[in-house]
């Protein structure tokens, strides 16, 4: 068991920067997911930890050892690959014991460990099968057993569930969590599936374009995204964004306004371009607003398309004049709003509705830099902002900038 | 109603046979093959057997003829009085297979060729595996030109290398051309396996490198990465994972090299200064020993040829099993 530290790690391929100045500290026994869209550098980061790729700059520590130049076999890591990568010419036993046999363990020890590992992943009775006689899920379990059996300091999992069908993926997800609980080993897990990241990890590291965007527990990433990318990437369906301007009495976009005191948004002043973000589940129709402590003024909208999911319905709303409904690129994003409603509500397509946003769940971002400005905003513009019992102190100052202050503010909102 | 339909079908078949008559036999047969799947498969099977039998006859008849010659006493061969049916042994003289070893130490010649072929094959497979790994799996500048350069070695006729090699292997100092500076003095290698294995290895390497490059390039990167994380070096991954998975390719390269060297005569007849087994004269040299100034013992030559072919036949059968099992194991799936 060991912590993994990346110090200013950069990886360049000729003129492409795959990973740019990555600083990452993964604690002992922690389950960290690296998530991001394809090509964001998450697999490269993983390969640098494994030793399959050497960083162009910076260094990698596992435990107290600088492993930057060590070959993979001397790093005490075990890896589960996306394409499973079982050795096709060996049976299950030989596959699992491959690493142990290379390290010249004696036969009894190998047998004992293989038995235990195959027990953990429920592969008893299959040890003499060949990989091509097994199903995808069984092969994946062999690959995991091959990693467990070495009792490594760090597990690296590179999209291990990507090639499995949906049902098996959910099943393996719980098995991996159980495994983590059982082994209590540091696990670094690469995935592009944010649902996997949300459900399994202690902390999520969100990567984009080779840079670390945020590393925090899943719910912090969800509730207090540090920038537009994290806000849009975490959560499915993704957050609604509306570009607009910070004005004297709040936020104003093309199709709606939200009133608040702009001075409670630190690091931004009236006239700045800001982007408002709101998750679909924080948009409500007016008739259901009673269980909401602080709602914004109502926004006129027309329902467009309904997507019943069973447990909820996603409603695409068109803001403003219902006539200018358009699905084209830019306009679609600014005048469209996605709302999730209870499945038993009797909402119809092409219906005029009034919706409100949950103030405490409104996110404000600097449009230019993408950095988060505030998570949750206070009730009313002007002097009434100060009337809040505890909010005024932290919000009114508008001092602290960047990342720290929005977090405290959002916390004070709850 | 039913009568009506019957007459209808009758007229239909009638008109069909009429058109058959119009088309002539070849056209109607072609039409039948095209329209009738049974006839088509019959045609395919007939073609398959015809071609197979043709190849079997052309490849196996020489062996049969060797056997006929080996069993026929030499006096009858020289007499040339073959009774019909022509293609059977005249008399029965299996002692020729014993006499082969009594007249000259033919087993030593076989041994020489076998050792030379084995040594060359081992050297070629080891070196071409390393080269194939590099060319097939690593990216580096100049890979294409370098590969081309290696392949160019095989464009030259082997005779082009003979004179300088012979001079070097007889122990003459190597002198840099034009400037006349003596570089080094090689050991005298003629009459030793070294003088043959070295040029053979160089000559047969390009083909093996080419074969193994294509095979090694097909192994998924993930398998090599997995092996390396599990605890091998790159070299260990090559020998433990990549090579076993490329068994068909390795077997192909090995068999081709082995057979080529086993049958080699040109270089070895010159590098072995005399046609003696102690001087590492090869199998073919041994065969020619049955030919003297005054007589040629065709029956012994034929018997010796059969004896000499046996090791290669065994090798190919064994290797083929390996090739086939390698292919059917679906080793390259994934």
XYZ file of C-alpha atoms in Angstrom, chain A residues 50-52 72-73 77-79 81 83-90 96 98-99 102-103 132 139 146-147 150, chain B residues 220-234 240-242 244-245 328-334:
54
model
C 2.643 2.203 -14.453
C 5.977 2.957 -16.078
C 4.901 2.047 -19.583
C 7.128 -1.237 -14.656
C 8.116 -4.513 -13.048
C 1.926 -1.834 -9.448
C -0.588 -4.145 -11.046
C -2.740 -3.126 -13.936
C -6.289 -3.196 -19.091
C -8.753 -4.787 -23.683
C -8.307 -7.215 -20.769
C -5.000 -8.430 -22.227
C -4.999 -11.983 -20.961
C -2.218 -14.056 -22.453
C -4.145 -16.176 -24.964
C -1.625 -19.013 -24.946
C -1.910 -19.628 -21.193
C -3.015 -15.439 -12.851
C 2.366 -15.273 -14.399
C 3.768 -12.481 -12.256
C 8.415 -14.578 -12.829
C 9.279 -13.572 -9.306
C -10.969 -17.811 -25.415
C -12.025 -12.802 -18.606
C -4.008 -11.518 -12.053
C -3.659 -8.071 -10.524
C 0.642 -10.014 -6.753
C -1.673 -6.199 -29.390
C 0.308 -3.659 -27.367
C -1.837 -4.439 -24.352
C -0.388 -7.930 -24.057
C 3.161 -6.642 -23.993
C 2.219 -3.918 -21.517
C 0.521 -6.514 -19.337
C 3.601 -8.706 -19.369
C 5.822 -5.789 -18.488
C 3.623 -4.679 -15.615
C 3.443 -8.275 -14.429
C 7.191 -8.367 -14.136
C 9.048 -9.010 -17.381
C 11.475 -6.763 -19.144
C 10.826 -5.900 -22.772
C 7.426 -15.186 -23.014
C 4.470 -13.600 -24.718
C 5.154 -12.245 -28.186
C 4.763 -17.931 -28.286
C 1.835 -16.026 -29.747
C -6.385 -23.025 -34.512
C -5.804 -21.894 -30.928
C -7.017 -18.487 -32.046
C -3.946 -17.056 -30.427
C -4.229 -13.759 -32.199
C -7.850 -13.157 -31.346
C -8.603 -10.064 -29.288
